[in-house]
XYZ file of C-alpha atoms in Angstrom:
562
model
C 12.094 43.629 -28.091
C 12.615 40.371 -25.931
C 11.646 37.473 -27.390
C 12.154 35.611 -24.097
C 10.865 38.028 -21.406
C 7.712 38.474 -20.188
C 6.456 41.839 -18.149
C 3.791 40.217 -15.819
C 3.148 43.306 -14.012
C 5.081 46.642 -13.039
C 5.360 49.474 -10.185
C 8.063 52.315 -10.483
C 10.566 50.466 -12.879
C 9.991 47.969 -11.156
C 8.480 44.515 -12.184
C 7.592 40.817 -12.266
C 8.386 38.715 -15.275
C 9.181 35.576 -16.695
C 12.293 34.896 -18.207
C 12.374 32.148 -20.293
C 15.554 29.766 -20.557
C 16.783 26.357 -21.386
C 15.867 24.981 -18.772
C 12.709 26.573 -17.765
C 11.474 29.660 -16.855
C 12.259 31.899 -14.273
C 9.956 34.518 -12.168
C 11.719 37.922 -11.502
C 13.160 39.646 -9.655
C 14.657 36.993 -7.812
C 18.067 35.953 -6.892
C 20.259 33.475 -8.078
C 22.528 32.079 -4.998
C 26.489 31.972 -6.079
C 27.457 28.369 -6.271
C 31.564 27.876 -5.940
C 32.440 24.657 -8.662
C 35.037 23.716 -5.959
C 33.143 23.959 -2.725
C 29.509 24.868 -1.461
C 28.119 25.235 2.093
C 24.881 24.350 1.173
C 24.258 21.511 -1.734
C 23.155 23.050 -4.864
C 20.302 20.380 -4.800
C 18.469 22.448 -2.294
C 18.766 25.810 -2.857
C 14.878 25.291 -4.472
C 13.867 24.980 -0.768
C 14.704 28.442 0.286
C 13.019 29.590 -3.146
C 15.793 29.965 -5.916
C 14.773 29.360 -9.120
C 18.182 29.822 -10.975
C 21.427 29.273 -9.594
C 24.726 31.643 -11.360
C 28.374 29.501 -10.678
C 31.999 30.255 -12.440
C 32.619 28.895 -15.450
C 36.193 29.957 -15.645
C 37.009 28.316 -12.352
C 35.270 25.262 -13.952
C 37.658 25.610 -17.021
C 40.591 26.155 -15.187
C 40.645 22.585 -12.972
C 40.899 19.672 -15.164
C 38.616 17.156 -13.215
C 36.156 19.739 -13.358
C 36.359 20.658 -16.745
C 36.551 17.401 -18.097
C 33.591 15.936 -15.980
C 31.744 19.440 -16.716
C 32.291 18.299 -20.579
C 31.465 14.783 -20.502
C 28.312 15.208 -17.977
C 27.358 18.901 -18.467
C 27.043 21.373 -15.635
C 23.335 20.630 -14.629
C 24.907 17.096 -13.790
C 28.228 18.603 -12.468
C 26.211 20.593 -9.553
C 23.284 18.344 -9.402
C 21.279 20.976 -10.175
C 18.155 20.638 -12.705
C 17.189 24.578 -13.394
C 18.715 26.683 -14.878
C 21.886 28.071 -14.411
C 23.897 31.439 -15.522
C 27.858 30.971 -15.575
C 30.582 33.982 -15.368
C 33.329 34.082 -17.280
C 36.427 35.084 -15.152
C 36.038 38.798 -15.299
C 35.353 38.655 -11.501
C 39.208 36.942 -11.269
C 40.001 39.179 -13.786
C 39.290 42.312 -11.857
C 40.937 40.534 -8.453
C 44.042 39.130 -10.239
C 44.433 41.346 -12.952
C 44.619 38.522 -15.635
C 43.220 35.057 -16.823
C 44.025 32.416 -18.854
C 40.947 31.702 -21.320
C 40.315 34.080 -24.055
C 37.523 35.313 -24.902
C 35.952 33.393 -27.744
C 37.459 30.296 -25.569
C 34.961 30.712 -22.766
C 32.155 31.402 -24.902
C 32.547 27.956 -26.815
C 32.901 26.093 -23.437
C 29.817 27.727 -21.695
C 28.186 26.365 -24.818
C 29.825 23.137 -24.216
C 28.841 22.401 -20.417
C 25.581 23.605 -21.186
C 25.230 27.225 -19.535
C 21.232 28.412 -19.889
C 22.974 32.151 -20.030
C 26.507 32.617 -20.949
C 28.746 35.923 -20.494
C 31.228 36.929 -22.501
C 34.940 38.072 -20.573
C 34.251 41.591 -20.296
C 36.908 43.779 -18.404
C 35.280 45.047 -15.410
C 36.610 48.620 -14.573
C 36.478 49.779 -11.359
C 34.586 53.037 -9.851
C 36.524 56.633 -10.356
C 38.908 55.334 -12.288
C 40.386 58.196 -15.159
C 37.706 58.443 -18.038
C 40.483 57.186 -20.941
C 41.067 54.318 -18.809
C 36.893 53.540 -18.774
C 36.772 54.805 -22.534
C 39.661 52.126 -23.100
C 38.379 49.006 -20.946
C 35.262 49.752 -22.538
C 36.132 49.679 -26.218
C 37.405 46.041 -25.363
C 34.469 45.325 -23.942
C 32.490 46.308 -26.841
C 34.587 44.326 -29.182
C 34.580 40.907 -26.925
C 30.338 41.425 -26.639
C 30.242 42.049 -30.525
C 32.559 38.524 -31.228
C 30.331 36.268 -28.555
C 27.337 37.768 -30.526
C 28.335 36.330 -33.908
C 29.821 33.210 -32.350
C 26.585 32.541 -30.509
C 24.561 33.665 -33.655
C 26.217 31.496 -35.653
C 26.211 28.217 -33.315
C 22.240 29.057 -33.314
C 21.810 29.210 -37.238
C 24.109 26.092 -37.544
C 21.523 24.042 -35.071
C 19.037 25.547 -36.891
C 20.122 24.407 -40.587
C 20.903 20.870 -39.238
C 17.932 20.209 -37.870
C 15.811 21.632 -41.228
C 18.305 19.133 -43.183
C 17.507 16.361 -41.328
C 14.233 16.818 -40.723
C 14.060 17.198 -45.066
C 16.328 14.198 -45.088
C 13.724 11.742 -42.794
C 10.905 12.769 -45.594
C 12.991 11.915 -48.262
C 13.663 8.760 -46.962
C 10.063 7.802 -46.256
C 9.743 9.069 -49.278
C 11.715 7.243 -51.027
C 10.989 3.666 -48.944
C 7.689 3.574 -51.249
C 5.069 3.526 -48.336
C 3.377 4.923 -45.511
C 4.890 3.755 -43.077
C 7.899 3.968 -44.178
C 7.103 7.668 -45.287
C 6.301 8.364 -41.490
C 9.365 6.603 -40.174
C 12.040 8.004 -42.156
C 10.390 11.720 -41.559
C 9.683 11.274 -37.447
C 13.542 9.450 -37.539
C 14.632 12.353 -39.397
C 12.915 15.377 -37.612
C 14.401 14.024 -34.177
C 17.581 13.673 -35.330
C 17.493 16.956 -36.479
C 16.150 18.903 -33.942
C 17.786 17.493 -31.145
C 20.633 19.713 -30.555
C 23.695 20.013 -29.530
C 23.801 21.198 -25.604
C 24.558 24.644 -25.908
C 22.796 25.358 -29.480
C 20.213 27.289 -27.488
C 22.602 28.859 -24.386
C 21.114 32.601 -24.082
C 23.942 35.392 -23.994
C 24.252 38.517 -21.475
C 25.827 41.425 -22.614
C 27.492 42.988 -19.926
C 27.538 46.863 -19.463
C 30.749 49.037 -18.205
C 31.555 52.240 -17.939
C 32.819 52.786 -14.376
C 31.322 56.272 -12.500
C 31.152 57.946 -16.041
C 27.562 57.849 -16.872
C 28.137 58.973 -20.450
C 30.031 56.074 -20.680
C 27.342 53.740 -18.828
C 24.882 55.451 -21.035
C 26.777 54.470 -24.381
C 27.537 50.822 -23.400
C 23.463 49.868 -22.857
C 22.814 51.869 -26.221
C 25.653 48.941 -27.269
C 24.700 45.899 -25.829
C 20.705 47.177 -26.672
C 21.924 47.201 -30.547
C 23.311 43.639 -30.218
C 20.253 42.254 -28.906
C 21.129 40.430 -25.919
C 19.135 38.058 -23.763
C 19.857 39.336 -20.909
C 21.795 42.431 -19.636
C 24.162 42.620 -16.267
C 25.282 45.729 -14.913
C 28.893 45.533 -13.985
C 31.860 46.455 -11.806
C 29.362 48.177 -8.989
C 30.702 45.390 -6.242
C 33.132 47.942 -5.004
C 30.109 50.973 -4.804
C 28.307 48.558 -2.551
C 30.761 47.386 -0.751
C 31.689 51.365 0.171
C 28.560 51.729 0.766
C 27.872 54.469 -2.103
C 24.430 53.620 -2.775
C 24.227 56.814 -3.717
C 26.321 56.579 -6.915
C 24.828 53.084 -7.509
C 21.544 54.850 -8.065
C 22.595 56.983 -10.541
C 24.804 54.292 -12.779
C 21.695 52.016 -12.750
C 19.316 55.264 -13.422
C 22.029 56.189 -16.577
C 21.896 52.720 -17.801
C 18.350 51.257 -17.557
C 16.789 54.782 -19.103
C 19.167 53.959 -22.537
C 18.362 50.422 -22.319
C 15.547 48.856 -23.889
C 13.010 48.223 -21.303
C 11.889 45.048 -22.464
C 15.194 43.219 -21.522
C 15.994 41.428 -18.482
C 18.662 43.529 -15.823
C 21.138 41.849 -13.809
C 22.752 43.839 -11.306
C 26.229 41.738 -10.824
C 27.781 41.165 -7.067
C 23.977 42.131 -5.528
C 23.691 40.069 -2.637
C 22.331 42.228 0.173
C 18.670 42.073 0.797
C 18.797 45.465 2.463
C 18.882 47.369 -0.955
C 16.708 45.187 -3.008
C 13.571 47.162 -2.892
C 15.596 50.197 -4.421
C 17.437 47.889 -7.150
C 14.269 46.801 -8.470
C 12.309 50.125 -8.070
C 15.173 51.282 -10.958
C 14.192 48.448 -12.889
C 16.839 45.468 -11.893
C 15.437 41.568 -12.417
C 17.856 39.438 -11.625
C 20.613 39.417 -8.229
C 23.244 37.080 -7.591
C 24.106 36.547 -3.842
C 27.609 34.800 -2.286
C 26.786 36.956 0.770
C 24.672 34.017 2.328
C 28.154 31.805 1.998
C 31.018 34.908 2.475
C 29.044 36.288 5.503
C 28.451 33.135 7.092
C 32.349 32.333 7.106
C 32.371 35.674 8.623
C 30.034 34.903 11.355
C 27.477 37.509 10.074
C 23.944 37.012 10.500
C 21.908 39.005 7.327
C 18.604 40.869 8.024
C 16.711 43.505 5.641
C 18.007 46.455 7.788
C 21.531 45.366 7.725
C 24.288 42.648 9.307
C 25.335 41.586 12.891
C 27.938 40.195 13.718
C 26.266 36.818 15.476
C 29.113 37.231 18.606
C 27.104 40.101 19.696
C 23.589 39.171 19.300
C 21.592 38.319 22.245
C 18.242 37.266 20.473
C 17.745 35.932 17.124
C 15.103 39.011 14.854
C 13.965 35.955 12.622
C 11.090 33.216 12.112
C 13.686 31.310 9.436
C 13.676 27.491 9.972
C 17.007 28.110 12.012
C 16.379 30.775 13.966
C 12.972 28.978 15.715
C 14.836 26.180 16.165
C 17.772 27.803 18.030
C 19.177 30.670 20.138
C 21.625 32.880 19.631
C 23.567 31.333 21.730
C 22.992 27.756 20.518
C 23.759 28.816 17.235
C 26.843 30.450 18.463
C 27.996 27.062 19.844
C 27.077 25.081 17.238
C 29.619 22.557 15.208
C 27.528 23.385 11.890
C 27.312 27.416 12.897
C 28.729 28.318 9.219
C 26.152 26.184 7.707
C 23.118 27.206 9.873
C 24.330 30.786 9.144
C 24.103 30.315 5.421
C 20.443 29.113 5.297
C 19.189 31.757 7.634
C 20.571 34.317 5.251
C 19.129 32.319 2.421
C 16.370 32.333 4.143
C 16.263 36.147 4.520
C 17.126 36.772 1.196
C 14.413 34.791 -0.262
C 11.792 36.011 1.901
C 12.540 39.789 0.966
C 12.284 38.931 -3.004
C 8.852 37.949 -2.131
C 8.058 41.178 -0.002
C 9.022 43.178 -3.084
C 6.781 40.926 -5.540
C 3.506 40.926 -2.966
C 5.058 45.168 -2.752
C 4.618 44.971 -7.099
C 1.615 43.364 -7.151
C -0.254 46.039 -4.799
C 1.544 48.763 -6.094
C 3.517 49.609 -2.844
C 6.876 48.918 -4.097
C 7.807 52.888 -3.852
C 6.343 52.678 0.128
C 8.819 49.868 0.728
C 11.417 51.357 -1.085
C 11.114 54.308 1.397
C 11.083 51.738 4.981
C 13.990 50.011 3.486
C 16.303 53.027 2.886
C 15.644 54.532 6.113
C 18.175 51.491 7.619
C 21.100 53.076 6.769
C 22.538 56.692 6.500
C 23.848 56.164 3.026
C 20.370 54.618 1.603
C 18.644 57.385 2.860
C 20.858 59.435 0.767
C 20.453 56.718 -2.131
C 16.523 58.025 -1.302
C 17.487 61.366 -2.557
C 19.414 60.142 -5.533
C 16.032 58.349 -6.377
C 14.058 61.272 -6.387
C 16.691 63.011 -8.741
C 15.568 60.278 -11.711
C 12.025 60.836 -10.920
C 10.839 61.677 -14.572
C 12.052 58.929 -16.372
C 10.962 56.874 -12.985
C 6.992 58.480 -14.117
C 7.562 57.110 -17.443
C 7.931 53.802 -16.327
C 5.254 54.391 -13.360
C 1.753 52.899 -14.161
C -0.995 55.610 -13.740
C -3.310 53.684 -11.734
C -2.041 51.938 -8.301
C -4.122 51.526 -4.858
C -3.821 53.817 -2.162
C -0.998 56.209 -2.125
C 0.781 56.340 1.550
C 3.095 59.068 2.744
C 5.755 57.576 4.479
C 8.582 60.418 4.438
C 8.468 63.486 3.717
C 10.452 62.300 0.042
C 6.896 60.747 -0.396
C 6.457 64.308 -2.207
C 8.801 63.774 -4.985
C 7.452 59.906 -5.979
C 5.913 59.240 -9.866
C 2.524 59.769 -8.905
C 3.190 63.819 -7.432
C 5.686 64.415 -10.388
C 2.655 63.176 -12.816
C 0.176 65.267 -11.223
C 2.264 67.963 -11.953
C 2.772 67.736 -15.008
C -1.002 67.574 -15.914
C -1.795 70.461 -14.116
C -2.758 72.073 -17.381
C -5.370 69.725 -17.642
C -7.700 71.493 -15.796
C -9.489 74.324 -17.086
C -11.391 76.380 -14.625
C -13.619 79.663 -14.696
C -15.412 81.806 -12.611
C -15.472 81.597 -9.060
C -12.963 78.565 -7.569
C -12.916 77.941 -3.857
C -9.989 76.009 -2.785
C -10.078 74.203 0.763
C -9.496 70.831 3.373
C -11.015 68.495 2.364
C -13.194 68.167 5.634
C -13.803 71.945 7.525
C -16.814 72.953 8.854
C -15.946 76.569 10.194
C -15.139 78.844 7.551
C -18.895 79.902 6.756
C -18.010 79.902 3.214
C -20.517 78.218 1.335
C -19.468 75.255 -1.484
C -22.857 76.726 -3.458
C -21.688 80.630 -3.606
C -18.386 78.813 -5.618
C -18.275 77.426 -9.462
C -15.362 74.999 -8.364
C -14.766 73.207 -5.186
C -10.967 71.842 -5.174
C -9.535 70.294 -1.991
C -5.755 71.078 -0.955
C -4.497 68.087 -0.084
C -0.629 67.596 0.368
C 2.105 67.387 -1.439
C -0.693 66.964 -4.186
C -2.021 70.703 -3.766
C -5.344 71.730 -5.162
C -7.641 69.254 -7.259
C -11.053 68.546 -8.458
C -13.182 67.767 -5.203
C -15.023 64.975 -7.442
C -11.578 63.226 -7.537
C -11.152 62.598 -3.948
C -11.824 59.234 -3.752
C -9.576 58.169 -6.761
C -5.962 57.411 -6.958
C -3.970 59.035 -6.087
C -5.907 61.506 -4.438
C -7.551 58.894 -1.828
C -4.027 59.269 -0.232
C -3.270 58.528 3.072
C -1.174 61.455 4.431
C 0.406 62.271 7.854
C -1.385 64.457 10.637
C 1.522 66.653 10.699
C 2.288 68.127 6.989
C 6.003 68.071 6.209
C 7.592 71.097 5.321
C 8.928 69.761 1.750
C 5.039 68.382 1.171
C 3.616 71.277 2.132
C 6.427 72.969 -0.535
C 5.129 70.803 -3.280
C 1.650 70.970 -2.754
C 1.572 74.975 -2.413
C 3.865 74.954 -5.701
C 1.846 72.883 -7.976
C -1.818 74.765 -6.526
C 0.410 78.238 -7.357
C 0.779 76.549 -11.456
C -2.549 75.768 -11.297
C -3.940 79.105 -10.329
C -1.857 80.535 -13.212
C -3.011 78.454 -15.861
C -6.074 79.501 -15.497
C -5.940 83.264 -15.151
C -9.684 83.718 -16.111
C -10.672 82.596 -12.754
C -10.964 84.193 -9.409
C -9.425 82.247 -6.730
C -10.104 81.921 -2.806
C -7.568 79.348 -0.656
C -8.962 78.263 3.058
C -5.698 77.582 5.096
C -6.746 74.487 7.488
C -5.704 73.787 10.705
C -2.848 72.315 9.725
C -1.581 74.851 7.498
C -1.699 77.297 10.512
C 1.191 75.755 11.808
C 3.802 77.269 8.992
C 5.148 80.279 8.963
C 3.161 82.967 6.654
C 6.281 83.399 4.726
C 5.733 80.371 3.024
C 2.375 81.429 1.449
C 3.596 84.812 -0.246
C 3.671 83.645 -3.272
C 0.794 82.178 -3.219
C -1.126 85.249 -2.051
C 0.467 87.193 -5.147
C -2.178 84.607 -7.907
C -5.191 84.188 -5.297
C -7.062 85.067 -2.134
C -5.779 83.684 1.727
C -8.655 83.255 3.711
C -7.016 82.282 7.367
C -8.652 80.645 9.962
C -11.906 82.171 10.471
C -12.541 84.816 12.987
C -15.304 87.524 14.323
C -14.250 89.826 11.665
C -13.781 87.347 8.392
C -17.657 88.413 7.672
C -16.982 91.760 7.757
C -13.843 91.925 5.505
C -15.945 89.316 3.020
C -18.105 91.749 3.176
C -21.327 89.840 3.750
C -23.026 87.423 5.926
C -21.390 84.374 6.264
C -24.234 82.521 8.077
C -24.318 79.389 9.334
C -21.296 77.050 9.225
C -20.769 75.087 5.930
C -23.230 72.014 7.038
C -21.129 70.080 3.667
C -18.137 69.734 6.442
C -17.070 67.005 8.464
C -14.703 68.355 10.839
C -11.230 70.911 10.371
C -8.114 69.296 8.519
């Protein structure tokens, strides 16, 4: 259980928290812009105009120059990048992974992170790349383990060492006071000897991330967050998935995040390392990521690339600038273009970008639409659509972590059929327990002549729900908002989970009214469903007849054919 981690609210996996560090406390999911020790487009100073909250630089790059190290040392790194929130450092597995070595050891970065006053260290994991051979994974990872399990007890220990020196000098003030004969020497001696005490050593209270490997073997991604869980850390980056992004396998990056956050505990904060994009935010936090760390603003705009939600231009070819940023009202494409500061004005659009979607997917949280943007967003690219898919593959753990009551459901695709809130209904099919006489229909028909009063049970069909109680209607997540047109894979689910429903309750005899919209299938999709129930089609001249009655009047309860 986090002891510095609040859950605020939640949607999907999704959710807003506050994460509580050094030197303040942060609101997730946000993004914490890459600052380079050496060099910066954009002074670290204002990145809290554009909306960051916590900034993540290099530590090892830090280390490894000696005017940076030893100003980093004598002034601290708040001072060292003018920079008064709080700030995450890496440790040199990035240039590990690049250059295949560094020179810092492991316990050696850990002590100076504590030293320049990091608010969340990391430990020098080895970051192993995607599809590389499971013993090499098994191998990089039992390092990693063992490196985690050592910055642990070093940081443990560093903690319980502040702690014992400030309850020994706080004892040792009251003794003096004590010992001084009066009061206020009593109340000296103990405020002298409680500050001195408690005031620690920067670095006493650095929080520690426990990074989790594995590579494309989600056994292996599985075991490491059962790991790092065990060790308690603060907070808990997901590693080495740079090159899946990069390849655009969004597809895979769904199902390492999937493998680790459903062994992780849930109460921890996620950091999805080398996340920079804005375009696959919404589906990063909708698997339950908190924290991103972006040096696409910077890379891209050396590039020339100009960042929106749905992807990246290249600013050469655009004509007209898709943006209200600061920048982009104040300039064309083609004064931007010409520009002596282009690389600059570049970087705070995307900034500006960035920012704006992190508080798109909050707003998305709070209203419980995360799920509907997830959906627009990964219908920008070919290979997020597929990442869609890979979604909908985790969807049961994704109900677990789904809260039961949102707003209005919308169907935006048809993989709006295999979200939380369908999967749930499903599963509480056998909830319901019906006799008698049921009547199954649109929710709104007026031409059937059947009459609501000949049934026991009225349930509307509504896709890709199927049948339910007609009194629910106007609750979530019934009250959805569905297309005109039925899809062919809602129409699937809906028929499926009214077919489980008819079965659990064999005791009752069942009639389904096929709407107008249902007309439009092919009848071969409703065999099995006339195998557990009665079709009643559209009605015709001879429906009385085969009912065998008089059907009357139309049903005056309707309000028009669905």
């Amino acid at each position: 259980m986090s002891k510095i981690f609040e859950i605020i609210e939640k949607d999907a996996a999704g959710r807003i928290g506050k994460l509580k560090t050094p030197h303040g406390i942060v609101e997730t999911p946000t993004v914490m812009p890459v600052i380079h020790p050496n060099r910066w487009v954009i002074d670290p100073a204002e990145m809290r105009n554009f909306g960051a909250e916590i900034l993540i630089t290099n530590s090892y790059i830090i280390y490894s120059k000696q005017e940076l190290r030893e100003k980093a040392i004598k002034d601290g790194l708040h001072s060292l990048l003018g920079f008064d929130g709080p700030i995450m450092t890496d440790s040199g597995s990035f240039q590990l992974s690049v250059y295949g070595e560094v020179n810092v050891q492991n316990h050696e970065i850990i002590a100076f992170e504590q030293a320049i006053g990091t608010d969340i260290g990391v430990p020098l994991d080895i970051p192993t790349a995607p599809d590389v051979s499971y013993e090499q994974a098994q191998s990089d990872l039992k390092i990693t383990n063992e490196r985690l399990a050592e910055a642990r007890r070093l940081v443990e220990e560093r903690r319980l060492g502040a702690g014992e020196n400030a309850a020994a000098g706080s004892a040792a003030g009251s003794a003096n006071g004590t010992v001084n004969g009066t009061a206020n020497g009593s109340a000296n001696g103990s405020a002298n000897g409680s500050a001195n005490g408690s005031a620690n050593r920067r670095g006493d209270d650095m929080l520690l991330a426990g990074p989790i490997q594995g590579s494309t073997h989600l056994d292996l991604r599985r075991e490491s967050a059962e790991f790092v869980s065990g060790l308690d850390f603060d907070v808990c980056p997901i590693g080495a998935v740079v090159p899946l992004m990069e390849a655009y396998r969004y597809e895979d990056l769904v199902h390492v995040i999937a493998a680790v956050k459903s062994n992780l505990d849930p109460t921890v904060p996620v950091h999805l390392f080398g996340a920079g994009h804005p375009m696959m935010f919404a589906l990063a936090v909708a698997l339950g990521c908190d924290l991103f760390d972006s040096a696409a603003y910077a890379l891209y705009a050396r590039g020339g690339r100009y960042i929106t939600v749905n992807g990246t231009y290249q600013l050469d070819r655009l004509k007209y600038l898709p943006c209200s940023c600061p920048v982009c009202t104040k300039h064309t494409a083609e004064s931007m273009k010409q520009a002596a500061d282009k690389e600059e004005l570049l970087a705070r659009h995307n900034l500006y970008v960035t920012f704006e979607e992190i508080r798109l997917i909050k707003q998305a949280i709070h209203d419980g639409k995360l799920m509907e943007l997830v959906e627009l967003r990964c219908h920008s690219h070919p290979q997020m659509v597929s990442a869609l898919s890979a979604l909908c593959d985790h969807v049961s753990w994704l109900e677990e972590c789904d809260p039961a009551v949102k707003s209005t459901f919308f169907e935006c695709s048809d993989k709006s059929a295999e979200r939380p809130e369908v999967y749930r209904y499903a599963k509480r099919l056998n909830r319901f327990s019906l006799s008698g006489k049921v009547l199954i229909r649109p929710p709104r028909y007026n031409k059937s002549g059947l009459k609501d009063a000949d049934f026991d049970h009225i349930l509307y069909f509504k896709p890709p729900f199927g049948a339910f109680p007609s009194e629910l209607e106007e609750n979530y997540p019934f009250n959805a908002e569905i297309q005109n047109k039925t899809t062919e894979l809602s129409l699937k689910t809906a028929l499926s989970n009214t077919i489980e429903l008819i079965s659990a309750n064999p005791g009752a005899e069942f009639t389904f009214v096929k709407g107008k919209r249902l007309n439009e299938f092919d009848k071969s999709c409703f065999i099995q469903l006339e195998k557990v129930c009665r079709v009643v089609e559209n009605p015709d001249k001879d429906m009385s007849e085969d009912m065998g009655e008089d059907m009357g009047e139309d049903n005056s309860e309707g309000k028009g054919e669905e």
